[in-house]
Amino acid sequence: MGASIQINGITHRFSGKGPNVLENLVFDMAAGRSTALIGESGCGKSTLLHMLAGLMLPTEGCVRINGQQVTKPHPEWNMMFQRPGLYPWLNVRQNVALGLQFTGKTEALAQRVDEMLALVGLSDKGAARPQDLSGGQQQRVALARSLAVEPDVILLDEPFSALDAFTRRNLQLEVRHIAREKNITLVLVTHDIDEALTMGDSVVVMGRNPGTFQSVMNIDLAYPRNPIDPKFAKLREDLMARFKHSVEGQPQARQTSFDAIANNTNKIKTPAHERPLDQNNGRSSSLPLNR
Amino acid sequence: MSHSISSADIAARPRAMPWIKLRRQLMGKIAYPLIGLAILLAFWWFGGYLIASNPATQAFAGFAPAQALPQAWQLFISGTLMGTVLPSLYRIGMGLLWAILVAVPVGILVGASPVLRQITGFPFQLLRMVSPLAWMPIAVLAFATWDGAIIFLIFMAALWPILFSTAFAVQRIDPMYFKIARNFGASPLASLQRLVLPAIAPDILAGFRLALGIAWVVLVPAEYLGVTSGLGYAINDARDILAYDLLAALVLIIGIIGYLLDSVIVMLIRYLGWQNSD
Ligand SMILES: Nc1ncnc2c1ncn2[C@@H]1O[C@H](COP(=O)(O)OP(=O)(O)O)[C@@H](O)[C@H]1O
Ligand SMILES: [Mg+2]
């Protein structure tokens, strides 16, 4: 279980003559480790994650998982999105079983679904319709759906950003805990520094235009991590400084936007297509980098 | 006299609720429909009275409920009704079946492919606007049997509502659902079975309900064609032998069967629907 991920010199353009959205990304992730990618909106985090999942191919370079080049989606690596994407015509149990059915792993299906529902604490919701669950519960169902196929890698694209602070924190701790238990390699995309520090063994800071890896920080803190731990606070400061550096290092001066972040004012708006569709706009005690 | 709310008041309120609810349900489900039916009967009776009291139209007095209703009952208990209705149901069933078999796959393709949508947009809209009955001469030429021709007319009537609602439903599927399927490496067949078909099933049924309504209306004039069975033929026949009470009875029966068929579809929509949020 667990799989290593190699990002081998990825450069990406969406159109032949267009600008590089990602430029010469190189990084290795060891099996079972958790890597958080943080960066401003539009720096190419989602694009990179889609490539790790095999949902998109890079213009240059490649991704290898356990040495095997990624060319298409695979049950061994699985992506979770900001919206859970549960099928409304299926109940919770059927949604959890969906990945197993799509991947053809249908032996002892009912038993696996029971296990997964218990794991995410929704054993009593099996017959419910996903529409009737809260945002956090829906994301738990999506987590159970992903875990059911026993993936080596889970890729998370801001999956908690539409949730309230309390639910979000619980899910962060839970996902990290489960991934450690099952030795699943995690890649987490976020614009929330506390989320990166709560879940990452290392945090990669990305720059923008084109998207690049600016710096890497190893987080040597025991799990479960607590934001009021002085060491956590120290690391947060360090990470903020690195982030500031990455923003200042941009071709266009982005000082103003960084000030907005540092003052925790909501001047920088997330583009409409990235805004959560769900009821609760995630509000957090942590510092949102771009909202 | 106290204005404070006692615990008895609070307890009494929920107990009063079921009564109000039951009364409202009784009114909605039974009383109001009965009133509507009574008004319809009154108009029918009055029309029959006008016809009977005018010397010029007296020959058509059989239209009145007093003559037509016993005639309908007679048809029902004597068993001749089955012989008349079954051929009609067969034709409508076959026409609808063919319509589904063609409209659903074509609708899915048109809904899934923007290019195909562009290509078919104009011709389909044009064909849709042609009255199904306008195909009658062509149907008679193209099909060896009368049955075949009638089934073709039903097919042409039922095709478009199913096709358009299917295509529209496919376009409306949340792209996120496809991403989830792709993420698990779902095969196209599995995506069709577990994603596309369940997602569009309620809309297919809604289109089918429209189609059934149109097909049922088209059926009677289509059966004026050469056939010697079915409701349309029976009406034509009743007119030829001047049996106006029989004619009115048949009109009534056509209405009732159409209503029953529609009710079955409505029940199916309720059963299969996942879109209603109650
Ligand atoms: N399908 C696409 N076609 C063209 N440009 C795109 C596409 N998807 C994303 N982009 C652009 O690529 C850049 C990176 O996007 P994205 O990966 O979504 O960033 P992030 O997830 O970090 O916010 C953005 O400038 C965005 O506008
Ligand atoms: Mg993104």
Coordinates of C-alpha atoms and ligand atoms in Angstrom, one line a residue:
Chain A
M1 CA 0.0 0.0 0.0
G2 CA 1.0 3.6 -0.5
A3 CA 2.6 4.8 -3.7
S4 CA 5.3 7.2 -4.5
I5 CA 4.6 10.1 -6.9
Q6 CA 7.2 11.6 -9.2
I7 CA 6.5 14.9 -11.0
N8 CA 9.0 14.8 -13.9
G9 CA 9.5 18.2 -15.4
I10 CA 5.9 19.1 -16.1
T11 CA 5.2 22.2 -18.3
H12 CA 1.7 22.9 -19.4
R13 CA -0.1 25.1 -21.9
F14 CA -3.9 25.0 -22.6
S15 CA -3.4 26.0 -26.2
G16 CA -0.5 25.7 -28.5
K17 CA 0.6 29.4 -28.5
G18 CA -0.9 30.2 -25.0
P19 CA 1.2 31.0 -22.0
N20 CA 2.7 28.3 -19.8
V21 CA 0.3 27.7 -17.0
L22 CA 2.7 25.4 -15.3
E23 CA 6.5 25.5 -15.9
N24 CA 9.1 22.9 -15.3
L25 CA 7.7 21.3 -12.1
V26 CA 9.9 18.7 -10.5
F27 CA 9.1 17.0 -7.2
D28 CA 9.1 13.6 -5.6
M29 CA 6.6 12.4 -3.0
A30 CA 7.4 9.3 -0.9
A31 CA 4.9 6.6 -0.4
G32 CA 2.4 7.3 2.4
R33 CA 3.5 10.9 2.8
S34 CA 1.2 13.9 2.7
T35 CA 2.1 16.9 0.6
A36 CA 0.1 20.1 0.7
L37 CA 0.3 22.5 -2.3
I38 CA -0.5 26.1 -1.5
G39 CA -0.7 29.0 -3.8
E40 CA -2.9 31.8 -5.0
S41 CA -6.0 31.2 -7.0
G42 CA -5.1 30.5 -10.6
C43 CA -1.5 29.4 -10.0
G44 CA -2.4 26.0 -11.5
K45 CA -3.0 23.8 -8.5
S46 CA -6.1 22.2 -9.8
T47 CA -4.5 21.7 -13.2
L48 CA -1.5 19.9 -11.6
L49 CA -3.8 17.7 -9.5
H50 CA -5.9 16.7 -12.6
M51 CA -2.6 15.6 -14.1
L52 CA -1.7 13.5 -11.1
A53 CA -5.1 11.9 -11.3
G54 CA -4.7 11.2 -15.0
L55 CA -7.7 13.3 -15.8
M56 CA -5.5 15.6 -17.9
L57 CA -2.1 15.2 -19.7
P58 CA 0.7 17.7 -19.4
T59 CA 2.1 19.3 -22.6
E60 CA 5.6 18.3 -21.5
G61 CA 7.0 16.0 -18.9
C62 CA 5.1 13.3 -17.1
V63 CA 3.8 12.0 -13.8
R64 CA 4.9 8.6 -12.5
I65 CA 3.1 6.8 -9.7
N66 CA 5.2 3.9 -8.3
G67 CA 7.3 4.3 -11.4
Q68 CA 4.4 3.8 -13.7
Q69 CA 3.6 6.7 -16.1
V70 CA 0.1 8.1 -15.5
T71 CA -1.8 8.4 -18.8
K72 CA -5.4 7.9 -17.6
P73 CA -7.5 7.6 -14.5
H74 CA -7.0 4.5 -12.4
P75 CA -8.7 3.1 -9.3
E76 CA -5.4 3.1 -7.4
W77 CA -5.3 6.9 -7.4
N78 CA -8.4 8.9 -6.7
M79 CA -9.4 12.5 -6.7
M80 CA -11.8 14.3 -4.3
F81 CA -13.2 17.7 -5.4
Q82 CA -14.6 20.7 -3.7
R83 CA -18.1 19.6 -4.5
P84 CA -18.7 16.0 -3.4
G85 CA -20.5 15.1 -6.7
L86 CA -22.8 12.6 -5.2
Y87 CA -25.5 11.1 -7.5
P88 CA -28.9 12.4 -6.3
W89 CA -30.8 9.3 -7.7
L90 CA -28.7 7.0 -5.4
N91 CA -29.0 6.8 -1.7
V92 CA -25.9 7.1 0.5
R93 CA -25.0 3.4 0.4
Q94 CA -25.3 3.2 -3.3
N95 CA -23.1 6.3 -3.7
V96 CA -20.4 4.7 -1.5
A97 CA -20.7 1.6 -3.7
L98 CA -20.4 3.6 -6.9
G99 CA -16.6 3.6 -7.1
L100 CA -16.5 -0.1 -6.5
Q101 CA -19.0 -0.7 -9.3
F102 CA -17.3 1.6 -11.7
T103 CA -13.9 -0.1 -11.0
G104 CA -15.4 -3.6 -11.1
K105 CA -14.4 -4.5 -7.5
T106 CA -17.8 -5.9 -6.6
E107 CA -16.9 -8.8 -4.3
A108 CA -18.2 -8.5 -0.8
L109 CA -19.6 -5.1 -1.9
A110 CA -22.2 -4.7 0.9
Q111 CA -19.7 -5.5 3.6
R112 CA -17.2 -3.0 2.2
V113 CA -19.8 -0.3 2.0
D114 CA -20.8 -1.0 5.7
E115 CA -17.1 -0.7 6.7
M116 CA -16.7 2.6 4.9
L117 CA -19.8 4.1 6.3
A118 CA -18.7 3.1 9.8
L119 CA -15.2 4.6 9.1
V120 CA -16.7 8.0 8.2
G121 CA -19.3 7.8 11.0
L122 CA -22.4 7.6 8.8
S123 CA -23.6 4.0 9.6
D124 CA -27.1 5.3 10.3
K125 CA -27.4 7.3 7.1
G126 CA -27.1 4.5 4.6
A127 CA -30.7 4.8 3.3
A128 CA -30.7 8.6 3.3
R129 CA -30.7 10.6 0.1
P130 CA -27.5 12.7 -0.3
Q131 CA -29.5 15.9 -0.8
D132 CA -30.8 15.5 2.8
L133 CA -27.3 15.5 4.3
S134 CA -25.3 18.5 5.5
G135 CA -22.3 19.7 3.4
G136 CA -19.9 18.0 5.8
Q137 CA -21.8 14.7 5.7
Q138 CA -21.9 14.8 2.0
Q139 CA -18.1 15.2 1.8
R140 CA -17.8 12.3 4.2
V141 CA -19.9 10.1 1.8
A142 CA -17.5 11.2 -1.0
L143 CA -14.6 10.2 1.2
A144 CA -16.1 6.8 1.9
R145 CA -16.7 6.4 -1.9
S146 CA -13.0 7.1 -2.5
L147 CA -11.7 5.0 0.3
A148 CA -13.9 2.0 -0.7
V149 CA -11.8 1.3 -3.8
E150 CA -8.7 1.1 -1.5
P151 CA -6.6 3.7 -3.4
D152 CA -2.8 4.1 -2.9
V153 CA -3.1 7.8 -3.5
I154 CA -5.9 10.3 -2.7
L155 CA -5.7 13.7 -4.4
L156 CA -7.7 16.4 -2.7
D157 CA -8.7 19.6 -4.5
E158 CA -9.8 22.0 -1.8
P159 CA -12.4 19.5 -0.6
F160 CA -13.2 21.3 2.6
S161 CA -13.4 24.9 1.5
A162 CA -17.2 25.0 1.3
L163 CA -17.6 23.7 4.9
D164 CA -17.9 25.6 8.2
A165 CA -14.8 25.9 10.3
F166 CA -15.7 23.3 12.8
T167 CA -16.7 20.6 10.3
R168 CA -13.7 21.5 8.2
R169 CA -11.2 21.0 11.1
N170 CA -12.8 17.6 12.0
L171 CA -12.5 16.4 8.5
Q172 CA -8.9 17.6 8.1
L173 CA -7.9 15.6 11.2
E174 CA -10.0 12.6 10.2
V175 CA -8.7 12.4 6.6
R176 CA -5.1 12.7 7.8
H177 CA -5.7 10.0 10.4
I178 CA -7.3 7.6 8.0
A179 CA -4.6 8.1 5.4
R180 CA -1.9 7.4 8.0
E181 CA -3.7 4.3 9.2
K182 CA -4.0 3.0 5.6
N183 CA -0.7 4.4 4.5
I184 CA -2.3 6.3 1.7
T185 CA -0.2 9.0 -0.1
L186 CA -2.0 12.3 0.1
V187 CA -1.7 15.3 -2.1
L188 CA -3.8 18.3 -0.8
V189 CA -4.4 21.4 -2.7
T190 CA -5.5 24.3 -0.5
H191 CA -5.3 28.1 -0.1
D192 CA -5.7 27.7 3.6
I193 CA -2.3 27.9 5.4
D194 CA -3.7 26.2 8.6
E195 CA -5.1 23.4 6.5
A196 CA -1.7 22.8 4.9
L197 CA 0.0 22.8 8.3
T198 CA -2.7 20.5 9.8
M199 CA -2.5 17.9 7.1
G200 CA 0.9 18.1 5.3
D201 CA 4.2 16.3 6.1
S202 CA 5.6 18.9 3.7
V203 CA 4.1 22.0 2.2
V204 CA 5.0 23.2 -1.3
V205 CA 4.5 26.9 -2.0
M206 CA 3.6 27.6 -5.6
G207 CA 4.1 30.8 -7.5
R208 CA 1.9 32.1 -10.3
N209 CA 2.2 33.1 -14.0
P210 CA 3.5 30.6 -14.8
G211 CA 2.9 28.1 -12.0
T212 CA 6.1 27.0 -10.4
F213 CA 7.2 25.3 -7.2
Q214 CA 8.8 28.1 -5.1
S215 CA 9.8 26.4 -1.9
V216 CA 9.3 23.3 0.2
M217 CA 8.9 23.2 3.9
N218 CA 9.0 20.1 6.0
I219 CA 6.5 20.0 8.9
D220 CA 8.0 18.1 11.8
L221 CA 5.0 18.1 14.1
A222 CA 3.3 15.2 15.7
Y223 CA -0.3 14.3 14.6
P224 CA -2.9 15.3 15.4
R225 CA -1.8 18.9 15.0
N226 CA -3.1 21.8 17.0
P227 CA -3.1 25.4 15.7
I228 CA -2.6 26.8 19.1
D229 CA 0.6 24.8 19.6
P230 CA 3.4 27.5 19.7
K231 CA 5.4 25.3 17.2
F232 CA 2.5 25.4 14.8
A233 CA 2.3 29.1 15.2
K234 CA 6.0 29.5 14.4
L235 CA 5.7 27.3 11.3
R236 CA 2.7 29.4 10.2
E237 CA 4.8 32.5 10.4
D238 CA 7.6 30.8 8.5
L239 CA 5.2 29.7 5.8
M240 CA 3.6 33.1 5.6
A241 CA 7.0 34.6 5.0
R242 CA 7.8 32.1 2.3
F243 CA 4.4 32.7 0.7
K244 CA 5.0 36.5 0.8
H245 CA 8.4 35.9 -0.8
S246 CA 6.8 33.8 -3.6
V247 CA 4.2 36.5 -4.2
E248 CA 6.8 39.3 -4.3
G249 CA 9.0 37.2 -6.6
Q250 CA 6.3 37.5 -9.3
P251 CA 6.9 39.4 -12.5
Q252 CA 3.9 41.7 -11.7
A253 CA 4.1 43.3 -8.3
R254 CA 1.5 41.6 -6.3
Q255 CA 2.3 43.4 -3.0
T256 CA -1.2 44.8 -2.7
S257 CA -2.8 41.4 -2.9
F258 CA -0.5 40.1 -0.3
D259 CA -1.3 42.9 2.1
A260 CA -4.9 42.1 1.7
I261 CA -4.2 38.5 2.7
A262 CA -2.0 39.5 5.6
N263 CA -4.7 41.8 7.0
N264 CA -7.2 39.1 6.5
T265 CA -9.5 41.3 4.6
N266 CA -11.6 39.7 1.9
K267 CA -10.4 42.0 -1.0
I268 CA -9.2 39.2 -3.3
K269 CA -12.2 37.5 -4.7
T270 CA -12.2 33.9 -5.7
P271 CA -13.3 33.7 -9.4
A272 CA -17.0 32.8 -9.7
H273 CA -16.3 29.3 -11.0
E274 CA -14.3 28.4 -7.9
R275 CA -16.8 29.7 -5.4
P276 CA -18.6 27.0 -3.4
L277 CA -22.1 26.4 -4.6
D278 CA -23.1 25.0 -1.3
Q279 CA -25.0 26.8 1.4
N280 CA -22.2 27.8 3.8
N281 CA -19.4 29.9 2.5
G282 CA -16.4 28.5 4.4
R283 CA -15.4 30.9 7.2
S284 CA -12.4 30.1 9.1
S285 CA -10.3 31.4 11.9
S286 CA -7.2 30.6 9.8
L287 CA -5.9 32.9 7.1
P288 CA -7.5 32.4 3.8
L289 CA -5.0 33.2 1.1
N290 CA -7.4 34.1 -1.6
R291 CA -10.9 34.8 -1.0
Chain B
M1 CA -60.4 34.8 31.7
S2 CA -56.8 34.2 31.2
H3 CA -54.8 35.0 28.0
S4 CA -51.8 32.9 29.0
I5 CA -51.2 29.8 26.9
S6 CA -51.8 26.8 29.0
S7 CA -50.1 23.5 28.4
A8 CA -53.5 22.1 27.3
D9 CA -53.7 24.6 24.4
I10 CA -50.3 23.5 23.2
A11 CA -51.2 19.9 23.4
A12 CA -54.6 20.5 21.7
R13 CA -53.0 22.1 18.7
P14 CA -51.2 19.1 17.2
R15 CA -54.3 16.9 17.8
A16 CA -56.4 19.3 15.8
M17 CA -54.0 19.2 12.9
P18 CA -54.8 15.7 11.5
W19 CA -58.5 16.6 11.3
I20 CA -57.9 19.7 9.2
K21 CA -55.5 17.7 7.1
L22 CA -57.9 14.9 6.5
R23 CA -60.7 17.2 5.6
R24 CA -58.5 19.1 3.1
Q25 CA -57.4 15.7 1.6
L26 CA -61.1 14.5 1.3
M27 CA -62.1 17.8 -0.3
G28 CA -59.1 17.7 -2.7
K29 CA -59.2 14.0 -3.6
I30 CA -62.9 13.4 -3.7
A31 CA -65.2 16.4 -3.3
Y32 CA -63.7 18.8 -5.8
P33 CA -63.2 16.3 -8.6
L34 CA -66.8 15.2 -8.1
I35 CA -68.0 18.8 -8.4
G36 CA -66.0 19.1 -11.7
L37 CA -67.6 15.9 -13.0
A38 CA -71.0 17.1 -12.1
I39 CA -70.5 20.3 -14.0
L40 CA -69.3 18.4 -17.0
L41 CA -72.4 16.1 -16.8
A42 CA -74.6 19.2 -16.5
F43 CA -73.2 20.6 -19.7
W44 CA -73.6 17.3 -21.5
W45 CA -77.1 17.0 -20.3
F46 CA -78.0 20.5 -21.3
G47 CA -76.4 20.0 -24.7
G48 CA -78.4 16.8 -25.1
Y49 CA -81.6 18.7 -24.1
L50 CA -80.9 21.4 -26.7
I51 CA -80.4 18.8 -29.4
A52 CA -83.5 16.9 -28.5
S53 CA -85.7 20.0 -28.2
N54 CA -84.7 21.4 -31.7
P55 CA -86.7 19.6 -34.4
A56 CA -83.8 20.1 -36.9
T57 CA -81.4 18.1 -34.6
Q58 CA -83.8 15.7 -33.0
A59 CA -82.4 12.7 -34.8
F60 CA -79.1 13.1 -32.8
A61 CA -80.8 12.9 -29.4
G62 CA -78.8 9.8 -28.6
F63 CA -75.9 12.1 -27.6
A64 CA -77.6 12.9 -24.3
P65 CA -76.2 11.2 -21.2
A66 CA -79.6 9.5 -20.5
Q67 CA -79.0 7.4 -23.7
A68 CA -75.2 7.3 -23.9
L69 CA -74.5 6.2 -20.3
P70 CA -76.6 3.0 -20.5
Q71 CA -75.0 2.3 -23.8
A72 CA -71.5 2.7 -22.4
W73 CA -72.5 0.3 -19.5
Q74 CA -73.9 -2.1 -22.0
L75 CA -70.6 -2.1 -24.0
F76 CA -68.7 -2.6 -20.8
I77 CA -70.7 -5.6 -19.5
S78 CA -71.3 -7.3 -22.8
G79 CA -67.5 -7.7 -23.4
T80 CA -67.6 -6.1 -26.9
L81 CA -65.6 -3.2 -25.4
M82 CA -62.5 -5.3 -25.0
G83 CA -62.7 -6.3 -28.7
T84 CA -62.8 -2.6 -29.6
V85 CA -60.2 -1.3 -27.2
L86 CA -57.5 -4.0 -27.5
P87 CA -56.6 -3.4 -31.2
S88 CA -56.3 0.3 -30.3
L89 CA -54.1 -0.4 -27.3
Y90 CA -52.0 -2.7 -29.4
R91 CA -51.4 0.0 -32.1
I92 CA -50.7 2.7 -29.5
G93 CA -48.4 0.4 -27.6
M94 CA -46.4 -0.5 -30.7
G95 CA -46.2 3.1 -31.9
L96 CA -44.9 4.2 -28.5
L97 CA -42.5 1.3 -28.2
W98 CA -40.9 2.2 -31.6
A99 CA -40.8 5.8 -30.6
I100 CA -38.9 5.0 -27.4
L101 CA -36.5 2.7 -29.2
V102 CA -35.6 5.4 -31.6
A103 CA -36.1 8.6 -29.6
V104 CA -34.0 7.7 -26.5
P105 CA -30.8 6.6 -28.2
V106 CA -31.0 9.4 -30.8
G107 CA -31.9 11.9 -28.0
I108 CA -28.9 10.8 -26.0
L109 CA -26.5 11.2 -29.0
V110 CA -28.0 14.6 -29.8
G111 CA -27.8 15.7 -26.2
A112 CA -24.2 14.5 -25.9
S113 CA -22.8 15.9 -29.1
P114 CA -22.9 19.7 -29.8
V115 CA -22.1 19.0 -33.5
L116 CA -24.9 16.6 -33.9
R117 CA -27.2 19.1 -32.2
Q118 CA -26.2 21.8 -34.7
I119 CA -26.7 19.4 -37.6
T120 CA -30.1 18.0 -36.5
G121 CA -31.5 21.2 -34.9
F122 CA -33.2 22.6 -38.0
P123 CA -34.5 19.4 -39.6
F124 CA -35.8 18.1 -36.3
Q125 CA -37.7 21.3 -35.5
L126 CA -39.1 21.3 -39.0
L127 CA -40.3 17.7 -38.8
R128 CA -41.7 18.2 -35.4
M129 CA -44.0 20.9 -36.6
V130 CA -45.6 18.7 -39.2
S131 CA -49.0 17.3 -37.9
P132 CA -48.6 13.5 -37.5
L133 CA -51.8 13.1 -39.5
A134 CA -50.1 14.8 -42.5
W135 CA -48.0 11.7 -42.9
M136 CA -51.1 9.7 -43.6
P137 CA -50.9 9.4 -47.4
I138 CA -47.2 8.5 -47.2
A139 CA -47.9 6.0 -44.4
V140 CA -50.5 4.3 -46.6
L141 CA -48.1 4.1 -49.5
A142 CA -45.1 2.9 -47.5
F143 CA -46.8 0.2 -45.3
A144 CA -48.3 -3.0 -46.6
T145 CA -50.9 -3.2 -43.8
W146 CA -53.3 -0.7 -42.3
D147 CA -52.0 -1.6 -38.9
G148 CA -48.4 -0.8 -40.0
A149 CA -49.6 2.6 -41.3
I150 CA -51.4 3.5 -38.1
I151 CA -48.5 2.4 -35.9
F152 CA -46.3 4.6 -38.1
L153 CA -48.5 7.6 -37.5
I154 CA -48.5 7.0 -33.7
F155 CA -44.7 6.7 -33.9
M156 CA -44.4 10.0 -35.7
A157 CA -46.6 11.7 -33.1
A158 CA -44.8 10.2 -30.1
L159 CA -41.2 10.5 -31.4
W160 CA -40.5 14.2 -30.9
P161 CA -41.6 14.9 -27.3
I162 CA -39.5 11.9 -26.2
L163 CA -36.5 12.8 -28.3
F164 CA -36.4 16.5 -27.3
S165 CA -36.9 15.8 -23.6
T166 CA -34.1 13.1 -23.7
A167 CA -31.7 15.4 -25.5
F168 CA -32.4 18.3 -23.2
A169 CA -32.0 16.1 -20.1
V170 CA -28.6 14.8 -21.3
Q171 CA -27.4 18.4 -21.8
R172 CA -28.4 19.3 -18.2
I173 CA -26.4 16.5 -16.5
D174 CA -24.0 18.1 -14.0
P175 CA -20.5 17.8 -15.6
M176 CA -19.2 17.0 -12.1
Y177 CA -21.0 13.6 -12.3
F178 CA -19.0 12.7 -15.4
K179 CA -15.8 13.7 -13.7
I180 CA -16.6 11.4 -10.8
A181 CA -17.3 8.5 -13.2
R182 CA -14.1 9.2 -15.2
N183 CA -12.1 9.5 -12.0
F184 CA -13.0 5.9 -11.2
G185 CA -12.1 4.8 -14.7
A186 CA -15.7 4.0 -15.6
S187 CA -16.3 2.4 -19.0
P188 CA -18.6 4.3 -21.4
L189 CA -21.2 1.5 -21.0
A190 CA -21.0 1.7 -17.2
S191 CA -21.4 5.5 -17.4
L192 CA -24.4 5.1 -19.5
Q193 CA -26.0 2.5 -17.2
R194 CA -25.2 4.1 -13.8
L195 CA -25.0 7.8 -14.7
V196 CA -26.7 8.9 -18.0
L197 CA -29.9 6.7 -17.9
P198 CA -30.8 7.2 -14.3
A199 CA -30.0 10.9 -14.6
I200 CA -32.4 11.4 -17.5
A201 CA -35.1 8.8 -16.6
P202 CA -37.5 11.4 -15.1
D203 CA -37.3 13.5 -18.2
I204 CA -37.8 10.6 -20.5
L205 CA -40.9 9.7 -18.6
A206 CA -42.1 13.3 -18.7
G207 CA -41.6 13.3 -22.5
F208 CA -43.3 9.9 -22.7
R209 CA -46.3 11.4 -20.9
L210 CA -46.6 14.2 -23.4
A211 CA -46.1 11.7 -26.2
L212 CA -48.8 9.4 -24.9
G213 CA -51.3 12.3 -24.8
I214 CA -50.6 13.3 -28.4
A215 CA -50.6 9.7 -29.6
W216 CA -53.9 9.0 -28.0
V217 CA -55.4 12.0 -29.7
V218 CA -53.9 11.0 -33.1
L219 CA -55.1 7.4 -32.7
V220 CA -58.8 7.9 -33.4
P221 CA -58.5 9.8 -36.7
A222 CA -55.7 7.4 -37.7
E223 CA -58.1 4.5 -37.2
Y224 CA -60.6 6.1 -39.6
L225 CA -58.1 4.6 -42.2
G226 CA -59.0 1.3 -43.7
V227 CA -58.9 -0.8 -40.5
T228 CA -62.0 -2.7 -39.3
S229 CA -61.2 -2.6 -35.6
G230 CA -60.3 -0.2 -32.8
L231 CA -62.0 2.8 -31.2
G232 CA -61.6 5.1 -34.3
Y233 CA -63.2 2.5 -36.5
A234 CA -66.0 1.9 -33.9
I235 CA -66.8 5.6 -33.9
N236 CA -66.9 5.8 -37.6
D237 CA -69.1 2.8 -37.7
A238 CA -71.5 4.1 -35.1
R239 CA -71.9 7.3 -37.2
D240 CA -72.6 5.2 -40.3
I241 CA -75.4 3.3 -38.7
L242 CA -76.7 6.5 -37.0
A243 CA -76.2 5.0 -33.5
Y244 CA -75.5 8.3 -31.8
D245 CA -75.9 6.9 -28.3
L246 CA -73.1 4.4 -29.1
L247 CA -71.0 7.2 -30.6
A248 CA -71.3 9.3 -27.4
A249 CA -70.6 6.2 -25.3
L250 CA -67.4 5.6 -27.3
V251 CA -66.2 9.2 -26.9
L252 CA -66.7 8.9 -23.2
I253 CA -64.8 5.6 -23.1
I254 CA -61.9 7.1 -25.1
G255 CA -61.7 9.9 -22.6
I256 CA -61.7 7.5 -19.6
I257 CA -59.0 5.2 -21.0
G258 CA -56.8 8.1 -22.0
Y259 CA -57.1 9.4 -18.4
L260 CA -56.3 6.0 -16.9
L261 CA -53.2 5.6 -19.2
D262 CA -52.0 9.1 -18.2
S263 CA -52.5 8.3 -14.5
V264 CA -50.3 5.2 -14.8
I265 CA -47.5 7.3 -16.2
V266 CA -47.9 9.9 -13.5
M267 CA -47.6 7.1 -10.9
L268 CA -44.5 5.8 -12.6
I269 CA -43.0 9.3 -12.6
R270 CA -43.7 9.6 -8.9
Y271 CA -42.1 6.3 -8.3
L272 CA -39.0 6.7 -10.4
G273 CA -38.5 10.5 -9.8
W274 CA -35.5 11.6 -7.8
Q275 CA -35.8 15.3 -8.6
N276 CA -38.8 16.1 -6.3
S277 CA -37.3 17.5 -3.1
D278 CA -40.0 16.6 -0.6
Ligands
LIG1 N1 -9.6 24.3 -19.3 C1 -8.8 25.4 -19.3 N2 -8.6 26.1 -20.4 C2 -7.8 27.2 -20.4 N3 -7.3 27.7 -19.3 C3 -7.5 27.1 -18.1 C4 -8.3 25.9 -18.1 N4 -8.3 25.5 -16.8 C5 -7.6 26.4 -16.1 N5 -7.1 27.4 -16.9 C6 -6.2 28.5 -16.5 O1 -5.1 27.9 -15.9 C7 -4.7 28.6 -14.8 C8 -4.6 27.7 -13.6 O2 -5.9 27.3 -13.2 P1 -6.2 26.3 -12.0 O3 -5.4 25.1 -12.2 O4 -7.7 26.1 -11.9 O5 -5.7 27.2 -10.8 P2 -5.9 27.0 -9.2 O6 -6.6 25.6 -9.0 O7 -4.6 27.1 -8.6 O8 -6.8 28.1 -8.8 C9 -5.7 29.7 -14.6 O9 -5.1 30.9 -15.1 C10 -6.9 29.3 -15.4 O10 -7.6 30.4 -15.9
MG2 MG -8.5 25.2 -8.1

